PDB file of C-alpha atoms in Angstrom:
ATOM      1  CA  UNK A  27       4.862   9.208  -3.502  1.00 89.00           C
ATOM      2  CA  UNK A  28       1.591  10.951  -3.407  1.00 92.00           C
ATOM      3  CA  UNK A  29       2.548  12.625  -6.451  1.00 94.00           C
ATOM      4  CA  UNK A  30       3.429   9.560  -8.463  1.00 93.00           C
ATOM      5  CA  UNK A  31       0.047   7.827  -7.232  1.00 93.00           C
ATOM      6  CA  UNK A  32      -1.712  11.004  -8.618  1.00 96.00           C
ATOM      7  CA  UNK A  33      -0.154  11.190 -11.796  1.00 95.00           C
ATOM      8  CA  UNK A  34      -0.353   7.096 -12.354  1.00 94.00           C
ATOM      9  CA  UNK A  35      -4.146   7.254 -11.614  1.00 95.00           C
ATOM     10  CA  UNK A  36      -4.736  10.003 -13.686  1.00 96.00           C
ATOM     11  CA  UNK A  37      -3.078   8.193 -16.719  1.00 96.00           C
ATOM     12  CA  UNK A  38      -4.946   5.215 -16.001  1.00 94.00           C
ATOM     13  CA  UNK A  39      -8.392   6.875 -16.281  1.00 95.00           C
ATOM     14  CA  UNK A  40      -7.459   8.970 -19.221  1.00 96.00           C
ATOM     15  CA  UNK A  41      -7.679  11.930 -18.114  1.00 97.00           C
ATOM     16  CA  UNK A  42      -5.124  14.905 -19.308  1.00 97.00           C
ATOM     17  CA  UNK A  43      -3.425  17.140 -16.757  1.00 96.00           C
ATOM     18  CA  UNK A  44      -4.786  19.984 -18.535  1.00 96.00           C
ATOM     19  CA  UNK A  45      -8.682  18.539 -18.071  1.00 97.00           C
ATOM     20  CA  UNK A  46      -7.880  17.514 -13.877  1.00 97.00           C
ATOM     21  CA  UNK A  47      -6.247  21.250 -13.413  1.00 96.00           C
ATOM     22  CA  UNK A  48      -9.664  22.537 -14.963  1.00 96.00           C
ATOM     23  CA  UNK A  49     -11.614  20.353 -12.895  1.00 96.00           C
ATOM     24  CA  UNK A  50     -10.412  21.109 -10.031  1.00 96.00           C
ATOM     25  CA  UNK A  51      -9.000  24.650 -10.446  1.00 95.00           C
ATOM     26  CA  UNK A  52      -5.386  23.792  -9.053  1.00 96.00           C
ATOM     27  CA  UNK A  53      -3.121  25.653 -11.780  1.00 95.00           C
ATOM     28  CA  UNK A  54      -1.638  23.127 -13.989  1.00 95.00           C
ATOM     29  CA  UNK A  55       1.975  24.126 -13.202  1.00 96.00           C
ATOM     30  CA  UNK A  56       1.189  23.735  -9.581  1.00 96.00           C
ATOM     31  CA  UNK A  57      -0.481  20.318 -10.593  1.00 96.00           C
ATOM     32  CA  UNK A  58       2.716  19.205 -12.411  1.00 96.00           C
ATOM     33  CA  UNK A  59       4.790  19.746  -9.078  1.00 96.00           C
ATOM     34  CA  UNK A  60       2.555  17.912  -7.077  1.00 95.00           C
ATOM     35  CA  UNK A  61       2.816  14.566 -10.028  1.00 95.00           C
ATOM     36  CA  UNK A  62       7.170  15.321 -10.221  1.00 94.00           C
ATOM     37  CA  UNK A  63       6.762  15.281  -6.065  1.00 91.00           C
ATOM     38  CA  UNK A  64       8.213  18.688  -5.766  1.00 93.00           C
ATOM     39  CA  UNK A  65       5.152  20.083  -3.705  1.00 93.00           C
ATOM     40  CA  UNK A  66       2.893  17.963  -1.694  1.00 92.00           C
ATOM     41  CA  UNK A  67      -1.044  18.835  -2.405  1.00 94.00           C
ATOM     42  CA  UNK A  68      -2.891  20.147   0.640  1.00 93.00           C
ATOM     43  CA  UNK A  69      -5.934  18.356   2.177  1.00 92.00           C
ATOM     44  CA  UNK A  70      -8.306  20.311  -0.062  1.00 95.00           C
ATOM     45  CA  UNK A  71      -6.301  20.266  -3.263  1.00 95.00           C
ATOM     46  CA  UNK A  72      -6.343  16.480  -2.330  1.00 95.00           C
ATOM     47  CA  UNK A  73      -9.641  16.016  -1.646  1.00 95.00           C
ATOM     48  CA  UNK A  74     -10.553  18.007  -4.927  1.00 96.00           C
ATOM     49  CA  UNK A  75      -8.133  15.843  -6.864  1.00 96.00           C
ATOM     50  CA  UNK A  76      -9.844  12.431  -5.440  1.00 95.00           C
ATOM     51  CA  UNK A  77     -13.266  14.135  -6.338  1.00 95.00           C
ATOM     52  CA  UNK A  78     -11.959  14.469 -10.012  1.00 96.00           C
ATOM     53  CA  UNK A  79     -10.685  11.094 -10.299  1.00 96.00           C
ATOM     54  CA  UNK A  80     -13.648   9.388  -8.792  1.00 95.00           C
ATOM     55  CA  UNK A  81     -11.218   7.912  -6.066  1.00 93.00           C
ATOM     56  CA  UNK A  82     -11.840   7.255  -2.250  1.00 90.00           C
ATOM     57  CA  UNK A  83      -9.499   9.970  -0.466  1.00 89.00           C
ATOM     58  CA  UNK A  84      -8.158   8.524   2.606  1.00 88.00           C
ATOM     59  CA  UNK A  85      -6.375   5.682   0.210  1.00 85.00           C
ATOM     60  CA  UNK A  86      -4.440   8.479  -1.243  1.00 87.00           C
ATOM     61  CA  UNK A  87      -3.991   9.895   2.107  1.00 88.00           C
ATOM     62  CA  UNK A  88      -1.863   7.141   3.583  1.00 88.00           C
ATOM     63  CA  UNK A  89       0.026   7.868   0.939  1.00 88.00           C
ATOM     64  CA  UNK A  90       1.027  11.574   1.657  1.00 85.00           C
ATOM     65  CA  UNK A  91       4.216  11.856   3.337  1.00 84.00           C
ATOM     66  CA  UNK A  92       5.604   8.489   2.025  1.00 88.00           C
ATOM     67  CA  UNK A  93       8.620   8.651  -0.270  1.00 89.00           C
ATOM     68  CA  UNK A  94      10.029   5.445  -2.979  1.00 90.00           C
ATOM     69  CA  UNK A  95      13.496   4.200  -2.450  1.00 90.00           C
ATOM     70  CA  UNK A  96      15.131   3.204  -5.691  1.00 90.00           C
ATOM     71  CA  UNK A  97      14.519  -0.182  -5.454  1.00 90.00           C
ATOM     72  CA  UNK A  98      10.982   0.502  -4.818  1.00 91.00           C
ATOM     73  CA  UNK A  99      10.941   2.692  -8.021  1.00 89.00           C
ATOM     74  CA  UNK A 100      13.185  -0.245  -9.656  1.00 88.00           C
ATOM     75  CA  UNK A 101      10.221  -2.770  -8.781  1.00 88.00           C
ATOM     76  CA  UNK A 102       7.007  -0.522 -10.023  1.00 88.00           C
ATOM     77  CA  UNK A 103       6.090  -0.820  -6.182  1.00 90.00           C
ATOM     78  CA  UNK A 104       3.424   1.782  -6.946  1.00 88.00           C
ATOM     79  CA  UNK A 105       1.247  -0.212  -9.385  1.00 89.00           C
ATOM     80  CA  UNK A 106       1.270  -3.075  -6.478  1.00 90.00           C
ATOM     81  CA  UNK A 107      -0.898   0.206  -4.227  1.00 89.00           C
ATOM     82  CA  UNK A 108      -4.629   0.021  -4.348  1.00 86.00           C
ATOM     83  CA  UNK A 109      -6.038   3.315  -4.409  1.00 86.00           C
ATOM     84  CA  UNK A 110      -9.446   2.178  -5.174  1.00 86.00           C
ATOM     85  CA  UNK A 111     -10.150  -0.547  -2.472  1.00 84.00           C
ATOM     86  CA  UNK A 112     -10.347  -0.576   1.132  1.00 82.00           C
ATOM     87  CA  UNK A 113     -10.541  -3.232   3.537  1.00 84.00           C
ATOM     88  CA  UNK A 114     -14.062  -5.032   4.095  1.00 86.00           C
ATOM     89  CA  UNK A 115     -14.115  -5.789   7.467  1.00 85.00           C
ATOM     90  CA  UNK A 116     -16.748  -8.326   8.691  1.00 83.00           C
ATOM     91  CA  UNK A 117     -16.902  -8.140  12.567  1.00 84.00           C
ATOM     92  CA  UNK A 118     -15.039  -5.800  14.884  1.00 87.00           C
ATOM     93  CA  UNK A 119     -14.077  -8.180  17.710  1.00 84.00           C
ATOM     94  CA  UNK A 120     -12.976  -5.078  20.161  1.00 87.00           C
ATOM     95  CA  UNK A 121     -10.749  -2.237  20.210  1.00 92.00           C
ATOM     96  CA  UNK A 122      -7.379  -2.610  21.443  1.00 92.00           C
ATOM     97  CA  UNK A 123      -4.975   0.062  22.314  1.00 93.00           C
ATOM     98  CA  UNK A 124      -1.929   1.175  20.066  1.00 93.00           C
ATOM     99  CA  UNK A 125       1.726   1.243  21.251  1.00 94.00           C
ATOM    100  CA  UNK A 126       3.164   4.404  20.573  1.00 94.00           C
ATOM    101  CA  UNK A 127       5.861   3.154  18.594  1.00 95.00           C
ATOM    102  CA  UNK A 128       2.879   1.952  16.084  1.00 94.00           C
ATOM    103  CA  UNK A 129       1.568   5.352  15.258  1.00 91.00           C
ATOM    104  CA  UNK A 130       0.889   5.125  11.870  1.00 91.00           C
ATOM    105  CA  UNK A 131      -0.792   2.013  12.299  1.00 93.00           C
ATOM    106  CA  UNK A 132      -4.312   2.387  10.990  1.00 91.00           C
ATOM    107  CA  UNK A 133      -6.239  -0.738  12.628  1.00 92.00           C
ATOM    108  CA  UNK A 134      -5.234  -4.312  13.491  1.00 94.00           C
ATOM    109  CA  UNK A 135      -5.235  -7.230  12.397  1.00 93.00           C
ATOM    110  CA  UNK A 136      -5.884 -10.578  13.994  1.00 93.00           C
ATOM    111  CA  UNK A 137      -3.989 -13.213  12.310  1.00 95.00           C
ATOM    112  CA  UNK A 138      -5.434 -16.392  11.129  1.00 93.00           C
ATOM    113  CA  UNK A 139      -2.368 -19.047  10.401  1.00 95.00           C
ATOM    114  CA  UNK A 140       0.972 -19.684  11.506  1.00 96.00           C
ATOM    115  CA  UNK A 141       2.758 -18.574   8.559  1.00 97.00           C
ATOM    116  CA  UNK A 142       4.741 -16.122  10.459  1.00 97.00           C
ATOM    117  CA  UNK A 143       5.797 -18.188  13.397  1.00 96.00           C
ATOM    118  CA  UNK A 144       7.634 -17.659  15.308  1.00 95.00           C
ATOM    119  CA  UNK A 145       7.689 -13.832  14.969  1.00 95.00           C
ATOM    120  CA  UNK A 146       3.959 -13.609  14.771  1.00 96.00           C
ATOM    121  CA  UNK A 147       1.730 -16.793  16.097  1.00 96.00           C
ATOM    122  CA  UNK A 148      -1.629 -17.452  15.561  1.00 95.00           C
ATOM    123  CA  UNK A 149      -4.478 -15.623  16.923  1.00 94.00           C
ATOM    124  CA  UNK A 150      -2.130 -12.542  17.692  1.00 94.00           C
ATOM    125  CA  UNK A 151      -3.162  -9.397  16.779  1.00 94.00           C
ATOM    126  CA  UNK A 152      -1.144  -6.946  14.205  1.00 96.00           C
ATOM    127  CA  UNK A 153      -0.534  -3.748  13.571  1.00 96.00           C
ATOM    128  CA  UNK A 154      -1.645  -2.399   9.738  1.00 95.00           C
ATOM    129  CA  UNK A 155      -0.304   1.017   8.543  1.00 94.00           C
ATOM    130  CA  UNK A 156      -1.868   0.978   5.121  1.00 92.00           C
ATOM    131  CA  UNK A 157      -0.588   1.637   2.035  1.00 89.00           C
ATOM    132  CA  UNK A 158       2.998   1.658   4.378  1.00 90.00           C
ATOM    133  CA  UNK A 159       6.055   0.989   2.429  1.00 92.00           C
ATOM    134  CA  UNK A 160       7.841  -2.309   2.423  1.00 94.00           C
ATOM    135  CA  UNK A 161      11.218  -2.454   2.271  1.00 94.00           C
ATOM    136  CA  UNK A 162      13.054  -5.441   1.320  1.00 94.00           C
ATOM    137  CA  UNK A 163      12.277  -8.404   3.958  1.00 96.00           C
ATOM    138  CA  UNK A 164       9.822  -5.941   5.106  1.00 97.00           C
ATOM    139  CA  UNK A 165       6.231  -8.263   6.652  1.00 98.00           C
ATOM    140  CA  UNK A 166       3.387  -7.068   4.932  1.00 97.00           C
ATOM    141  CA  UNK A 167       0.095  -7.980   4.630  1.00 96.00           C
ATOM    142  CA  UNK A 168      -1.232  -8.938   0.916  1.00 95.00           C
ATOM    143  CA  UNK A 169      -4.117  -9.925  -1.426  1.00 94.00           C
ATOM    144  CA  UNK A 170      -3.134 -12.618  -2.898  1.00 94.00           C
ATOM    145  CA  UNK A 171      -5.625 -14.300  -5.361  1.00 92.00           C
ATOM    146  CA  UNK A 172      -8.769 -13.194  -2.975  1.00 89.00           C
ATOM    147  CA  UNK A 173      -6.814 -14.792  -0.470  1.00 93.00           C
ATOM    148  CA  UNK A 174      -5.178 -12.009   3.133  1.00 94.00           C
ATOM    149  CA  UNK A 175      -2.189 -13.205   3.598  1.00 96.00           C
ATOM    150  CA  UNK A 176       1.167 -12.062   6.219  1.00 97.00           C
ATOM    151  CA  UNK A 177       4.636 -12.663   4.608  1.00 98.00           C
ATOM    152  CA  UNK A 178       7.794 -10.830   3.986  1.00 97.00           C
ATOM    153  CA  UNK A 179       8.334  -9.118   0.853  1.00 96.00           C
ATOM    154  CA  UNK A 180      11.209 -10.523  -0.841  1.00 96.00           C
ATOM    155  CA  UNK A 181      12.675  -8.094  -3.938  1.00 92.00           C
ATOM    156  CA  UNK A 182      13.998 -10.885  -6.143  1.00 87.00           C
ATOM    157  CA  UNK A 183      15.914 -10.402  -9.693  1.00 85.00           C
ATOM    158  CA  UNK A 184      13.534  -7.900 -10.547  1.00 82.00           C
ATOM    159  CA  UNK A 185       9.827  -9.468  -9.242  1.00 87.00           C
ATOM    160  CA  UNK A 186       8.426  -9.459  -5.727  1.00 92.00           C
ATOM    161  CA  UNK A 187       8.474 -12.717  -4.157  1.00 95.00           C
ATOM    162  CA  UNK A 188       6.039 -13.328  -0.475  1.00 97.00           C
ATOM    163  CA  UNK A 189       7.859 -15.518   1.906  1.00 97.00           C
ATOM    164  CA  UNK A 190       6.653 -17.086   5.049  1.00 97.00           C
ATOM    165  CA  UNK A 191       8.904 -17.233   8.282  1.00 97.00           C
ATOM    166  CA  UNK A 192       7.759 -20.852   8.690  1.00 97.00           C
ATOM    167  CA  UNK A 193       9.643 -23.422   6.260  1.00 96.00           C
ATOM    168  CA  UNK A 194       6.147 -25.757   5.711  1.00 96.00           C
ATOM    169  CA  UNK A 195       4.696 -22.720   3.692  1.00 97.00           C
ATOM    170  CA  UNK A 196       6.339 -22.520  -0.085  1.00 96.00           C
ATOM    171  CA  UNK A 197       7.369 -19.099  -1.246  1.00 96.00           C
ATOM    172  CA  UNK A 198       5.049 -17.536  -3.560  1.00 95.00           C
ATOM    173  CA  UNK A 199       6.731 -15.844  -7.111  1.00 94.00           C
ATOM    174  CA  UNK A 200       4.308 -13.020  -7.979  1.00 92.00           C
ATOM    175  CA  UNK A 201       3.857 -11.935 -11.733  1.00 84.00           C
ATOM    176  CA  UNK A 202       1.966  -9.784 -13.746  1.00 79.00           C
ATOM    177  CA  UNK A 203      -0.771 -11.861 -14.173  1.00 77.00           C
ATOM    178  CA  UNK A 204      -1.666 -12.625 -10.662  1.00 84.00           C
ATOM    179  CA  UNK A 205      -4.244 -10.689  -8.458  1.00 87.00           C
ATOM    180  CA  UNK A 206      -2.022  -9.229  -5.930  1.00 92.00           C
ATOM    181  CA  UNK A 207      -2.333  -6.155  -3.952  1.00 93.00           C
ATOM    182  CA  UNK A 208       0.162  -4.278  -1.169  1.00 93.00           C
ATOM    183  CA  UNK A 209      -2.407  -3.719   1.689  1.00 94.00           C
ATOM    184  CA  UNK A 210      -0.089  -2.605   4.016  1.00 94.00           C
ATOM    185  CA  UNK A 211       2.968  -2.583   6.282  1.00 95.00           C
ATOM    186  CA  UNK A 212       2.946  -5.226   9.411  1.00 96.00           C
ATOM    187  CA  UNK A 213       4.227  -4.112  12.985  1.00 94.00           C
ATOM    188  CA  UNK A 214       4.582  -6.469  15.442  1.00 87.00           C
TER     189      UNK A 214
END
């Protein structure tokens, strides 16, 4: 996957594989494996890369041993990723330890509604791995139209729908034009 974010950012920001292989002095054949996910970039090749595209490097980090299931492909999962954002985090209310079985989680998250009940109430904390692949019916946790919100990703006749475990809270259809970002995978 780290490949395919590499190669989709690069494309986004204009930039040829010929100009990011000079930049960064990776050979361009090299380069190409790491974009067709035949070769996984080391930390420095990665960090160089990040450098080049004028992108944070632990976003494209999480990303690094992570592989797309067909459906994932099937629903441009990728283009859901931020790779430029990272969470803004206004208080840290304490540190809590992290099961074993939650390794990959990268902090967690208190949550602030009962959307999830009764598989995740109120005021509980969650684990976060970010940028951690959903699978369908996977819980998540989402911008939604500057809104953080926890609900299960639904794949749907070919768009990603967010669905709450509690019936009061509609399902939410998400299209192209909406502000919507894949933060991360829940564990709970």
């Amino acid at each position: 996957m780290i490949g395919e974010m590499i190669s989709r950012i690069r494309k986004e920001k204009g930039i040829t594989k010929t100009k990011l292989a000079e930049v960064t002095d990776i050979n361009i054949g090299h380069l190409t494996h790491i974009e067709k996910g035949e070769r996984n970039p080391s930390h420095k090749a990665l960090k160089s890369i990040c450098s080049a595209l004028n992108i944070p490097y632990q976003q494209l980090l999480y990303t690094y041993d992570k592989n797309l299931t067909e459906e994932q492909k099937t629903y441009n999962y990728i283009d859901k990723i931020s790779y430029n954002t990272i969470p803004a985090i206004s208080q840290i209310d304490a540190y809590i330890n992290c099961p074993a079985e939650y390794s990959n989680a990268s902090f967690a998250y208190k949550v602030n509604d009962n959307s999830m009940a009764p598989i995740i109430k109120e005021s509980t904390y969650v684990y976060v791995e970010l940028c951690g692949l959903l699978s369908n019916k996977d819980i998540g946790i989402f911008k939604f139209q500057d809104q953080i919100l926890i609900r299960r990703l639904i794949y749907k006749r070919g768009k990603f729908v967010l669905r709450a475990d509690n019936k009061e809270f509609d399902d939410i259809q998400i299209n192209n034009t909406f502000d919507f970002q894949i933060i991360g995978k829940i564990y709970v």
